[in-house]
PDB file of C-alpha atoms and ligand atoms in Angstrom:
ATOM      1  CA  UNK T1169       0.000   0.000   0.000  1.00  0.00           C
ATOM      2  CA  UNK T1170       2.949   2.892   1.023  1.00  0.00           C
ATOM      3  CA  UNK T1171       4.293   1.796  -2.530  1.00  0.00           C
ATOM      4  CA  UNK T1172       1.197   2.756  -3.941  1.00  0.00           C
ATOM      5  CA  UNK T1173       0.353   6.183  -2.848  1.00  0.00           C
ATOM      6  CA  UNK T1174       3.152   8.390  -4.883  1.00  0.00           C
ATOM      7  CA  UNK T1175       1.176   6.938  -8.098  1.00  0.00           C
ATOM      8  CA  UNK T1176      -2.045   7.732  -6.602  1.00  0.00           C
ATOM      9  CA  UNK T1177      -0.167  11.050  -5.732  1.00  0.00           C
ATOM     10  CA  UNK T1178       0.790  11.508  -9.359  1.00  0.00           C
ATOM     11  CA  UNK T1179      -2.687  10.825 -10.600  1.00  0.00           C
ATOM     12  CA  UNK T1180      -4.318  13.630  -8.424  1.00  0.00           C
ATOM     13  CA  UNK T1181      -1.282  15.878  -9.726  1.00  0.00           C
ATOM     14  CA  UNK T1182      -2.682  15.943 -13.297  1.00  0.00           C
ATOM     15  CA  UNK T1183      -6.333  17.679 -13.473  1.00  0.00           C
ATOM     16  CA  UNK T1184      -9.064  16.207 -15.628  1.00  0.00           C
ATOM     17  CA  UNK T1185      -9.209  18.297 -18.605  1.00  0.00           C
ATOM     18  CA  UNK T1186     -11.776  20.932 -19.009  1.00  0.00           C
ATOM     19  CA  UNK T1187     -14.936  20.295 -20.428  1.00  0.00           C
ATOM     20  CA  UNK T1188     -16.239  23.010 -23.155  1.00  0.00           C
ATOM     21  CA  UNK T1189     -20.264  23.361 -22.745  1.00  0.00           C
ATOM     22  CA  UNK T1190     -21.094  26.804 -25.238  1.00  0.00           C
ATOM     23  CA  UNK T1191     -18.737  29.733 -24.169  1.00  0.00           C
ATOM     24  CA  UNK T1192     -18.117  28.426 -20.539  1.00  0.00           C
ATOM     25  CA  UNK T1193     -15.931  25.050 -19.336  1.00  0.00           C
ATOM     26  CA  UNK T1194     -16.498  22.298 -16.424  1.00  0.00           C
ATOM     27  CA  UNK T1195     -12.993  21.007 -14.937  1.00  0.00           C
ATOM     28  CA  UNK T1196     -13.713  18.185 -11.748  1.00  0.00           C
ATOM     29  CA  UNK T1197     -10.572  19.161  -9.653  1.00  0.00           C
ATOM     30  CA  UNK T1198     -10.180  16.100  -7.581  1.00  0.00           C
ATOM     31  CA  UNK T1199      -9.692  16.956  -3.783  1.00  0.00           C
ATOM     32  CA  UNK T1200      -9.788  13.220  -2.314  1.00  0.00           C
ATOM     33  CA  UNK T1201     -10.876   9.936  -2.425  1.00  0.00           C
ATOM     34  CA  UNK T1202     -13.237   8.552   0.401  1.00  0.00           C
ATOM     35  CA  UNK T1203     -14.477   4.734   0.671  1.00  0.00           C
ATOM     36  CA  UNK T1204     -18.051   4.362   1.148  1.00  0.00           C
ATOM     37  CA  UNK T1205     -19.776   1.265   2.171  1.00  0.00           C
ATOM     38  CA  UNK T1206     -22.545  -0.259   0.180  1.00  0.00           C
ATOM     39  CA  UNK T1207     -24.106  -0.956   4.010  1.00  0.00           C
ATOM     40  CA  UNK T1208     -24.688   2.711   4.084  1.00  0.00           C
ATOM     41  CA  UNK T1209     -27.266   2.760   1.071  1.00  0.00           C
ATOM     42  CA  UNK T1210     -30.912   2.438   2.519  1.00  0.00           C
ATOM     43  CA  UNK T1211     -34.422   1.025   0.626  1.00  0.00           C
ATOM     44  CA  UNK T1212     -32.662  -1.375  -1.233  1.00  0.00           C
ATOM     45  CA  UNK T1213     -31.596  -5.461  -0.715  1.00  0.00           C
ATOM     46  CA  UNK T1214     -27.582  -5.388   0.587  1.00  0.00           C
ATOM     47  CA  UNK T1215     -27.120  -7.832  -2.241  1.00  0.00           C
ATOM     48  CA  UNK T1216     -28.737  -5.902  -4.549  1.00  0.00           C
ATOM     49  CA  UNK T1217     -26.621  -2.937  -3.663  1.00  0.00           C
ATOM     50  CA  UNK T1218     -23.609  -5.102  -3.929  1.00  0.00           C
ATOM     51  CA  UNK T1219     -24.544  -6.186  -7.280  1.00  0.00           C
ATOM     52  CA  UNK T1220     -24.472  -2.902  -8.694  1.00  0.00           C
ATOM     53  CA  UNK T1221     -21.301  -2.145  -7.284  1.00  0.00           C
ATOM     54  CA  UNK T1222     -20.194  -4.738  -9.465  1.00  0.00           C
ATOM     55  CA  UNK T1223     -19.511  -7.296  -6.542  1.00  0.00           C
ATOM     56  CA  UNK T1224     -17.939  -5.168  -4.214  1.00  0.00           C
ATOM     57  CA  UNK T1225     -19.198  -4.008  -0.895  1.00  0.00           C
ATOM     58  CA  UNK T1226     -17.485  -0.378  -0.790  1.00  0.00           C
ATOM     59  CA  UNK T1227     -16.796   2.081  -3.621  1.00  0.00           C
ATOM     60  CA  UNK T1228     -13.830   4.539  -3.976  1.00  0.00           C
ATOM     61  CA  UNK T1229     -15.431   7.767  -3.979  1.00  0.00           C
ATOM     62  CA  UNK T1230     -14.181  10.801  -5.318  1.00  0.00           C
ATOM     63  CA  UNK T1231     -14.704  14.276  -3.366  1.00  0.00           C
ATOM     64  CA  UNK T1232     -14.752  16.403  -6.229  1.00  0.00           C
ATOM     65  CA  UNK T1233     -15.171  20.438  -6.207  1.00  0.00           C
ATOM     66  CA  UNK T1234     -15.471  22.272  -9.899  1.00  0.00           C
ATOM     67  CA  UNK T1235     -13.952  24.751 -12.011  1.00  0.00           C
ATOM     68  CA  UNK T1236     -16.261  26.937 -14.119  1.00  0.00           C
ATOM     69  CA  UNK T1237     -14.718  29.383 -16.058  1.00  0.00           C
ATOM     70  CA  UNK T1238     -17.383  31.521 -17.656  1.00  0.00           C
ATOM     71  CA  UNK T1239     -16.413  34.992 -20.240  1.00  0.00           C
ATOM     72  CA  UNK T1240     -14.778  37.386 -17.516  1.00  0.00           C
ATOM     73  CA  UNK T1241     -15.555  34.984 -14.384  1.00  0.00           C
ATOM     74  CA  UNK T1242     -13.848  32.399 -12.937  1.00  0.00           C
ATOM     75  CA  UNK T1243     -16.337  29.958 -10.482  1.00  0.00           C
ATOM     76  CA  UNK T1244     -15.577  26.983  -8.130  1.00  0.00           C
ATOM     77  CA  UNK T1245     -18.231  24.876  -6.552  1.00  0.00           C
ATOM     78  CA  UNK T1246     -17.606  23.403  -3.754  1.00  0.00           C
ATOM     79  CA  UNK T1247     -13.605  23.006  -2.036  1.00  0.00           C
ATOM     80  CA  UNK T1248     -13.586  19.714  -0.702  1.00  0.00           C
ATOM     81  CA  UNK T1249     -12.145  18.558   2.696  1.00  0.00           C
ATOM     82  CA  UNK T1250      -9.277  20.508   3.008  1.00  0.00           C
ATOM     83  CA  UNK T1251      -6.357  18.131   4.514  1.00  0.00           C
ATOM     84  CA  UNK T1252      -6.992  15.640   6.740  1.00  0.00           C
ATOM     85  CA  UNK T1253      -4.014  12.886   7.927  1.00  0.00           C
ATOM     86  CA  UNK T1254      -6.552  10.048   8.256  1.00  0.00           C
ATOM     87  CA  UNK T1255      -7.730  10.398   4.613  1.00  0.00           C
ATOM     88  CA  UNK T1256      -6.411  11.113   1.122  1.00  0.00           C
ATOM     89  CA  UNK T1257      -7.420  14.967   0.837  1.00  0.00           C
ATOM     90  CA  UNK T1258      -6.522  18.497  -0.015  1.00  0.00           C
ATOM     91  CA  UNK T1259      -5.790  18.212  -2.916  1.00  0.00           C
ATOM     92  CA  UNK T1260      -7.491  21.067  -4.430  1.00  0.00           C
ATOM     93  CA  UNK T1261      -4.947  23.791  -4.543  1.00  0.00           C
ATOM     94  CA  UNK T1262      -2.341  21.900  -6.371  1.00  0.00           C
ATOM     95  CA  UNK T1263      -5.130  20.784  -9.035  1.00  0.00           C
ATOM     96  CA  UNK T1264      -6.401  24.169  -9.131  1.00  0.00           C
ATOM     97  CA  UNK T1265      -2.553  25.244  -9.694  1.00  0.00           C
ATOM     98  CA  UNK T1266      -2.845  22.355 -12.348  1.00  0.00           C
ATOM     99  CA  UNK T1267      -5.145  23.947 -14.123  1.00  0.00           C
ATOM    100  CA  UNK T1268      -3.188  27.220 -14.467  1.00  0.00           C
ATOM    101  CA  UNK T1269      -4.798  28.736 -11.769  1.00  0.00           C
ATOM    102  CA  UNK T1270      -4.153  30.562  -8.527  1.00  0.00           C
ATOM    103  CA  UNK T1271      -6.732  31.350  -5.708  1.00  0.00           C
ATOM    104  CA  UNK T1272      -6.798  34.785  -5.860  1.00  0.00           C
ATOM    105  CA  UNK T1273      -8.238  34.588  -9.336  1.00  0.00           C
ATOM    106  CA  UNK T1274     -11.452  32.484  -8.352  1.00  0.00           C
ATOM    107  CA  UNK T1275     -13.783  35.174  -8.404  1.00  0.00           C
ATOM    108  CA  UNK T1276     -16.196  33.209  -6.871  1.00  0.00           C
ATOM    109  CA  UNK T1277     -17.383  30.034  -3.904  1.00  0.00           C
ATOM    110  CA  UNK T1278     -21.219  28.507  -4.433  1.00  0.00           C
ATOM    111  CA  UNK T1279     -20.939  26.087  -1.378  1.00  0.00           C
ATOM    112  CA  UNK T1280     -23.499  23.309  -2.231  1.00  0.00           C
ATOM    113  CA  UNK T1281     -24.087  22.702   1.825  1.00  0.00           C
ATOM    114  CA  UNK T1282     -21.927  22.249   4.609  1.00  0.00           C
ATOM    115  CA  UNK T1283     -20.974  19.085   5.125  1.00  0.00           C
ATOM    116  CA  UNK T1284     -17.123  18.794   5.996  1.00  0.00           C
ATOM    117  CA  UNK T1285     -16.141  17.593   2.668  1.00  0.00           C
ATOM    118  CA  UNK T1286     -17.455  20.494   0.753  1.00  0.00           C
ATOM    119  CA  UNK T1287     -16.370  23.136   2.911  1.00  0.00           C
ATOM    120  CA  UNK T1288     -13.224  22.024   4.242  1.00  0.00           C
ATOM    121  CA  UNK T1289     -11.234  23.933   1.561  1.00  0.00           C
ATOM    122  CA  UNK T1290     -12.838  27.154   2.341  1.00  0.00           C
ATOM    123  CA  UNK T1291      -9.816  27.691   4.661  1.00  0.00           C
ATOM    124  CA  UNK T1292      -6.205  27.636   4.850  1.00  0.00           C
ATOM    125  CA  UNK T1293      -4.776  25.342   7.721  1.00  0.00           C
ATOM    126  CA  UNK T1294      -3.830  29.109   9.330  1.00  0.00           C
ATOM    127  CA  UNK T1295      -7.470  29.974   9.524  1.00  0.00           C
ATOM    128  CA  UNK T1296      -7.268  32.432   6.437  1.00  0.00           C
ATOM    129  CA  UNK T1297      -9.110  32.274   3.597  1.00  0.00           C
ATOM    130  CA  UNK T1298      -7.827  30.008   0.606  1.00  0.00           C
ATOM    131  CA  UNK T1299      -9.846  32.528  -1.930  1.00  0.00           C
ATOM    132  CA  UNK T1300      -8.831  35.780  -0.945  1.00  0.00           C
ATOM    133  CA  UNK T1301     -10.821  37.485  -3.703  1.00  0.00           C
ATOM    134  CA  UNK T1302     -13.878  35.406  -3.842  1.00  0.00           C
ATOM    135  CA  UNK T1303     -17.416  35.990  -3.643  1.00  0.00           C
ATOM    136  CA  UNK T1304     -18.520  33.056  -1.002  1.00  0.00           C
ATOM    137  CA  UNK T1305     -22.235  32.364  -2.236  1.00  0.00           C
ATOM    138  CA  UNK T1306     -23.995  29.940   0.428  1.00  0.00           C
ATOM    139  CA  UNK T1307     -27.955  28.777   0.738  1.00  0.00           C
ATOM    140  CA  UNK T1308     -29.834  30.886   3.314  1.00  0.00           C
ATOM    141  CA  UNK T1309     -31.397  27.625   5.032  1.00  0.00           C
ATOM    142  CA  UNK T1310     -28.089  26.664   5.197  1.00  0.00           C
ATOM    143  CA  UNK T1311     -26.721  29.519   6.794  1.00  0.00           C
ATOM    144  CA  UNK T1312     -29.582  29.673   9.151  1.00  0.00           C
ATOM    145  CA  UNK T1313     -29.358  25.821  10.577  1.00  0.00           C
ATOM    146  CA  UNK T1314     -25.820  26.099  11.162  1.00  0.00           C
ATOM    147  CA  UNK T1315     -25.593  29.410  13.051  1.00  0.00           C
ATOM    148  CA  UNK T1316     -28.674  28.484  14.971  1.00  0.00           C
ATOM    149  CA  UNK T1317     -28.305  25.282  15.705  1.00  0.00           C
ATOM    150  CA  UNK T1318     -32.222  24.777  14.390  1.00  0.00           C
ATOM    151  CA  UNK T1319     -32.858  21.248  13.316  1.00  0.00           C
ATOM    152  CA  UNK T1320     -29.321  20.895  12.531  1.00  0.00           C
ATOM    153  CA  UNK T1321     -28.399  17.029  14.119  1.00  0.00           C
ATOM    154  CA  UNK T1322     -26.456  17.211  17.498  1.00  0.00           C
ATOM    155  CA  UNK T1323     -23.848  14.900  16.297  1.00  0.00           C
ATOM    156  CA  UNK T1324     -22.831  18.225  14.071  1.00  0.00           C
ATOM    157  CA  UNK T1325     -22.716  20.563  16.974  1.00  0.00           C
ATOM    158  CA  UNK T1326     -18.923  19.717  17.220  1.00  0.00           C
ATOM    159  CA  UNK T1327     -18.709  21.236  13.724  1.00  0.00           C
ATOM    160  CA  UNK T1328     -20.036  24.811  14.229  1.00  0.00           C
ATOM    161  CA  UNK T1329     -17.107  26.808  15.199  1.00  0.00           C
ATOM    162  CA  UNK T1330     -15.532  25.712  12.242  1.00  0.00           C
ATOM    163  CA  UNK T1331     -18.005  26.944   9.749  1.00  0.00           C
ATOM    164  CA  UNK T1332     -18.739  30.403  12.166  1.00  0.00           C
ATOM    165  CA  UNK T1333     -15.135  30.469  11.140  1.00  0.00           C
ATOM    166  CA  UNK T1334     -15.352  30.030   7.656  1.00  0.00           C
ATOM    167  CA  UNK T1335     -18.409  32.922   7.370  1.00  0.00           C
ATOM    168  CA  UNK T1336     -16.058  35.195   9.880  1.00  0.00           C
ATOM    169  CA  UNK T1337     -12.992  34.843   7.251  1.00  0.00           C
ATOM    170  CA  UNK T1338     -14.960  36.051   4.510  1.00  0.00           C
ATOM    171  CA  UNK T1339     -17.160  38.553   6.155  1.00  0.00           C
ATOM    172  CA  UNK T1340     -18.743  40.661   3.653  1.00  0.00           C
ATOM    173  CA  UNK T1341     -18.046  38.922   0.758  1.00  0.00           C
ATOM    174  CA  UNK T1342     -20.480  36.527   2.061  1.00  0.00           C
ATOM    175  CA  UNK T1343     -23.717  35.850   0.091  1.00  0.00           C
ATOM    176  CA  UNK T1344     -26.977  34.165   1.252  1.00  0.00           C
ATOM    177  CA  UNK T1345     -29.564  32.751  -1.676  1.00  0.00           C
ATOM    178  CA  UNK T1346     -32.344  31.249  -1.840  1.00  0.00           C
ATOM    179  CA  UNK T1347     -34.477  29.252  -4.304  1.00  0.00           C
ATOM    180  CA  UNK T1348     -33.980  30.726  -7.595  1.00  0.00           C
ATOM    181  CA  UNK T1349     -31.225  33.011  -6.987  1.00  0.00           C
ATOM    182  CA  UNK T1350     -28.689  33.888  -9.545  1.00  0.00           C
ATOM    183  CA  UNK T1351     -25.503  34.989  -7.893  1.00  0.00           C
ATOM    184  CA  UNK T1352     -23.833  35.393 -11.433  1.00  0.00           C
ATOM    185  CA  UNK T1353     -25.145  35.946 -14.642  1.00  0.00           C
ATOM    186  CA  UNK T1354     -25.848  32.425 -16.420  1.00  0.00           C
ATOM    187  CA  UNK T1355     -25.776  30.885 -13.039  1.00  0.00           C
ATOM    188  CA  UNK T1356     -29.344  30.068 -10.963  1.00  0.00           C
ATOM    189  CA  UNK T1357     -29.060  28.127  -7.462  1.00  0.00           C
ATOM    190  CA  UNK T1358     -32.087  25.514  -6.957  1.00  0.00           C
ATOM    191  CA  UNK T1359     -33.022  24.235  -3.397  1.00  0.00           C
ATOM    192  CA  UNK T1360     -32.572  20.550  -3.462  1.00  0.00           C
ATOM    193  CA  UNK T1361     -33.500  20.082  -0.082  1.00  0.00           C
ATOM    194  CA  UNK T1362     -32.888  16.303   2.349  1.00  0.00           C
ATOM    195  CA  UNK T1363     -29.356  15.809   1.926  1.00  0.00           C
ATOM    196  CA  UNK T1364     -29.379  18.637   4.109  1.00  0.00           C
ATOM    197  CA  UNK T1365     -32.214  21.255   4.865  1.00  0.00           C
ATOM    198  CA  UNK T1366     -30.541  23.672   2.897  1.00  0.00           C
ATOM    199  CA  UNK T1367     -28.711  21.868  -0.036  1.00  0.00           C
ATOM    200  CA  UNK T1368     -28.537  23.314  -3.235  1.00  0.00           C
ATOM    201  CA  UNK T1369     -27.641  22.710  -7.077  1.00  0.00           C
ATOM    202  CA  UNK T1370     -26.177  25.041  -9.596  1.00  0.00           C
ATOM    203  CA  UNK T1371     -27.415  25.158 -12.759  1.00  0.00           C
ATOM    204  CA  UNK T1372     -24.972  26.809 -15.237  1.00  0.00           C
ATOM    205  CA  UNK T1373     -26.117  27.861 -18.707  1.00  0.00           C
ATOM    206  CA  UNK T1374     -24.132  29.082 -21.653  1.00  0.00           C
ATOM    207  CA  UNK T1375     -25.035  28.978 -25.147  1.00  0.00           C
ATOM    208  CA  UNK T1376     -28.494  26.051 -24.407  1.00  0.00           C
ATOM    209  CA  UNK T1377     -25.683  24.215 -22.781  1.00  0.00           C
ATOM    210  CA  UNK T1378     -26.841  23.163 -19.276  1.00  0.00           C
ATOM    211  CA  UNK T1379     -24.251  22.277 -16.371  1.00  0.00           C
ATOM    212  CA  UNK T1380     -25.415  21.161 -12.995  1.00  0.00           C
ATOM    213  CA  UNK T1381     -23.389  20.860 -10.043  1.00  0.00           C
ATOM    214  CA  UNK T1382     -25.421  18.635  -7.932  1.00  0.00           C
ATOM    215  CA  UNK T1383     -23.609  18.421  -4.550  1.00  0.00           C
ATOM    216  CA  UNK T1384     -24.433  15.388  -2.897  1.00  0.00           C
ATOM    217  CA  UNK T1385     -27.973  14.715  -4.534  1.00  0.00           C
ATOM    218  CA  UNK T1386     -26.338  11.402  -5.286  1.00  0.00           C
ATOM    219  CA  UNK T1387     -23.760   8.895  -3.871  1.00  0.00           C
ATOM    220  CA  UNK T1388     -22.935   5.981  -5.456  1.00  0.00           C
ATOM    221  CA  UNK T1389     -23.304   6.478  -9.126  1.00  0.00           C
ATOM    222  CA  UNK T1390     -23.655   2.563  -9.919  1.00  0.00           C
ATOM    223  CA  UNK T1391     -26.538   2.608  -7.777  1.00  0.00           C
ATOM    224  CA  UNK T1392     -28.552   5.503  -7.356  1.00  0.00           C
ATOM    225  CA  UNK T1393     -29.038   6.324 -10.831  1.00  0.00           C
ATOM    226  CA  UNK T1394     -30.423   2.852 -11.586  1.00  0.00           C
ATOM    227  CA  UNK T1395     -32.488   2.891  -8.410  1.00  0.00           C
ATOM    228  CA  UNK T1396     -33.526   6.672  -7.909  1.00  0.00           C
ATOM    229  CA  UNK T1397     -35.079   5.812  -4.712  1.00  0.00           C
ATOM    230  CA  UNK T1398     -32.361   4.245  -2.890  1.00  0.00           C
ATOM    231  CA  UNK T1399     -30.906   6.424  -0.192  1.00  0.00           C
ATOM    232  CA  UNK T1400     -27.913   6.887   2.288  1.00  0.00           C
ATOM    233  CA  UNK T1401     -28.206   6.909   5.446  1.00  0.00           C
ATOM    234  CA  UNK T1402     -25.939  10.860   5.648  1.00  0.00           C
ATOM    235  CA  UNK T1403     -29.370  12.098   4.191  1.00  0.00           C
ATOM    236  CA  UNK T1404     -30.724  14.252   6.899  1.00  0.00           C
ATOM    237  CA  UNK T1405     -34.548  14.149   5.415  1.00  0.00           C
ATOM    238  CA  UNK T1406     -34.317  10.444   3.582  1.00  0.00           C
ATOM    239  CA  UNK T1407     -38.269  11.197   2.226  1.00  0.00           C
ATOM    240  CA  UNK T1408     -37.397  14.697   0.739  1.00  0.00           C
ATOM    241  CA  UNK T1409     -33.891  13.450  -0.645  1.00  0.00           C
ATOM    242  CA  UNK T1410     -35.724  10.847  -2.434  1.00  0.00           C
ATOM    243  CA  UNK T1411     -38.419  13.532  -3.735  1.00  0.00           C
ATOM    244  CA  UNK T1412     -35.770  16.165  -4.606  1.00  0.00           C
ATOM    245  CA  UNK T1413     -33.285  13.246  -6.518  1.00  0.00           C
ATOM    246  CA  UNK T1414     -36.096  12.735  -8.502  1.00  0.00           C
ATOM    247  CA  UNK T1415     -37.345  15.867  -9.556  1.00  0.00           C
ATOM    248  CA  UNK T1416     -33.936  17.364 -10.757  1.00  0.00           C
ATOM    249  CA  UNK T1417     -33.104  13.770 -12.302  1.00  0.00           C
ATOM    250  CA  UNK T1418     -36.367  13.835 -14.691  1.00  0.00           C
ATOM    251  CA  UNK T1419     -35.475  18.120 -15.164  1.00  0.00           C
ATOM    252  CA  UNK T1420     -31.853  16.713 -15.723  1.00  0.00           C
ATOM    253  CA  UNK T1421     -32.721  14.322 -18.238  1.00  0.00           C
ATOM    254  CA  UNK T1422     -35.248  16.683 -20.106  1.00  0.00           C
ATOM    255  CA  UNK T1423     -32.878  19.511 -20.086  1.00  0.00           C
ATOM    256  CA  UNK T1424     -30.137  17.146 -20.984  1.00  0.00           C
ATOM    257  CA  UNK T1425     -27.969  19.067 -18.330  1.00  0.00           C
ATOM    258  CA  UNK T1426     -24.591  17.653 -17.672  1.00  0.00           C
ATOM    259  CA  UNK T1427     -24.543  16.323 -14.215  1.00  0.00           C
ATOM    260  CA  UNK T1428     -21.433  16.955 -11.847  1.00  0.00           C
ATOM    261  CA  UNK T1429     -21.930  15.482  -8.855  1.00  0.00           C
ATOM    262  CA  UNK T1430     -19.760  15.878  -5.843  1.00  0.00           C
ATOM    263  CA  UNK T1431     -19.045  12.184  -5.294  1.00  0.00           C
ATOM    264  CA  UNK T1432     -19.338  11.036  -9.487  1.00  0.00           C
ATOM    265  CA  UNK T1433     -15.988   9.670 -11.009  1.00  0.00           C
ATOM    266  CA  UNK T1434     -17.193  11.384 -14.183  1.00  0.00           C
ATOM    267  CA  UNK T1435     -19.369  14.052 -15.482  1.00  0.00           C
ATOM    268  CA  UNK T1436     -22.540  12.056 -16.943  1.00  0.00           C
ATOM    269  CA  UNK T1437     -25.931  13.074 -18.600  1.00  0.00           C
ATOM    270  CA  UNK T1438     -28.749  11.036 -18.030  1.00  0.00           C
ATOM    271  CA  UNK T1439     -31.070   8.739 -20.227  1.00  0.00           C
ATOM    272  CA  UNK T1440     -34.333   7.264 -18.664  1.00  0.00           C
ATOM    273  CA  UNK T1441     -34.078   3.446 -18.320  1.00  0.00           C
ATOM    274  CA  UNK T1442     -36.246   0.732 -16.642  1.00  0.00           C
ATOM    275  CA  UNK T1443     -36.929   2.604 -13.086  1.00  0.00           C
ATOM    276  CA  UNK T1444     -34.294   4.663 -12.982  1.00  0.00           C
ATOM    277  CA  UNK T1445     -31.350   6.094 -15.618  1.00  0.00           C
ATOM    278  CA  UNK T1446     -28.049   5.157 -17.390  1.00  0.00           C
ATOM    279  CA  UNK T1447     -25.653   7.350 -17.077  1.00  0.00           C
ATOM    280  CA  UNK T1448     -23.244   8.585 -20.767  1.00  0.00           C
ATOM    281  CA  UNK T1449     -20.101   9.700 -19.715  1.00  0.00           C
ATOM    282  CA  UNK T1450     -19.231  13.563 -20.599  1.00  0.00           C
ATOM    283  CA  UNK T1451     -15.594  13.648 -21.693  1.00  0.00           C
TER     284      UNK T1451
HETATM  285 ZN1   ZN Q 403     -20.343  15.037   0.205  1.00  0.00          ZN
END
């Protein structure tokens, strides 16, 4: 295994090349890898789970964030976990560097929710922020659970200081939205609430070219596409995950929007298929 992480190393090094969709691009900057256990989906038979998964009872998981370069803007979604010694993570500098980029040019943040591996690039390991310049764009309901405490689970109390932290480091540049919101022209935020109360996906749009960052709408790819309804147990509202997974996955399909999800080894758009969708990979 130690002879194996400098290649994995390596591999992270190089950034997936960007994706042109009309005048703007999609680039998955890889921040980690996390292994998720099939025993975490819910509604479905373990074996069927397993089945999908080709056999195997965990998937390698990806914790992507995304580079949107728009004309005259420069977007990321999401920024990963930041580094963590127990995990492979924080990664997302050096792939943003790999893409020819340095912070202080992403002009803007759209935080999908605020789960630790979304957020946890927000900040340097100093406390300062890793996007000096940026625009931090965040869902109100989001906002609101975690500096209240309201309905927000008490096994994420521990987690509060850290994200007070995160909205203290960028202070004004801080920007709450709601449903329908469009922080930047050709960009519209959608609440896709039960992940968390106050999740949201991005909807890009350039030229009828449709990208949609979907944060954590969806899991495991070789499952939850095929079986819509299947859900994990991180889902804080299970019924409304379902509900919102498959309203933006028919949308998604009709629109055919290119999906980037948070946890996806590869941008996909959707086909309808038996009870669910196949996936065609976006290269
Ligand atoms: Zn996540």
């Amino acid at each position: 295994m130690r002879i194996l992480l400098p290649c994995l190393a390596t591999l992270i090094l190089n950034a997936q090349a960007p994706v042109p969709l009309g005048r703007m691009t999609v680039q998955p900057l890889v921040d980690g890898t996390l292994s998720l256990e099939a025993s975490l989906l819910k509604d479905i038979p373990p074996a069927e789970a397993v089945g999908l998964l080709g056999g195997r009872k965990a998937a390698s998981t990806p914790v992507n964030a995304f580079l949107v370069r728009m004309p005259g803007r420069t977007l990321l979604v999401d920024t990963g976990m930041g580094k963590d010694p127990d995990v492979d993570s924080g990664h997302l500098l050096t792939q943003l560097a790999a893409a020819g980029l340095k912070p202080d040019q992403v002009d803007m943040v759209l935080i999908t929710h605020f789960h630790f591996d979304h957020v946890g690039g927000l900040l340097r390991p100093d406390g300062t922020r890793a996007f000096p310049r940026a625009k931090l764009c965040v869902s109100r309901t989001e906002h609101d659970q975690w500096t209240t405490k309201a309905g927000l689970p008490e096994r994420l109390w521990d987690r509060i200081p850290k994200v007070k932290a995160i909205f203290a480091a960028y202070g004004k540049d801080v920007t709450l939205l709601g449903d329908g919101a469009t922080p930047a022209e050709g960009v519209t935020a959608l609440a896709a609430p039960g992940h968390t109360a106050g999740h949201m996906v991005f909807a890009f749009r350039s030229e009828g070219k449709e990208l949609w960052c979907i944060g954590d709408l969806i899991h495991f790819g070789a499952v939850q596409f095929a079986r819509p309804k299947t859900g994990i147990v991180y889902d804080l509202d299970g019924e409304r995950a379902v509900a919102s997974r498959l309203d933006f996955f028919r949308r998604a399909a009709a629109a055919q929007a290119v999906l980037a999800g948070a946890h996806l080894p590869k941008l996909v758009r959707i086909v309808p298929e038996g009870e669910g969708y196949r996936t065609v990979n976006v290269d």
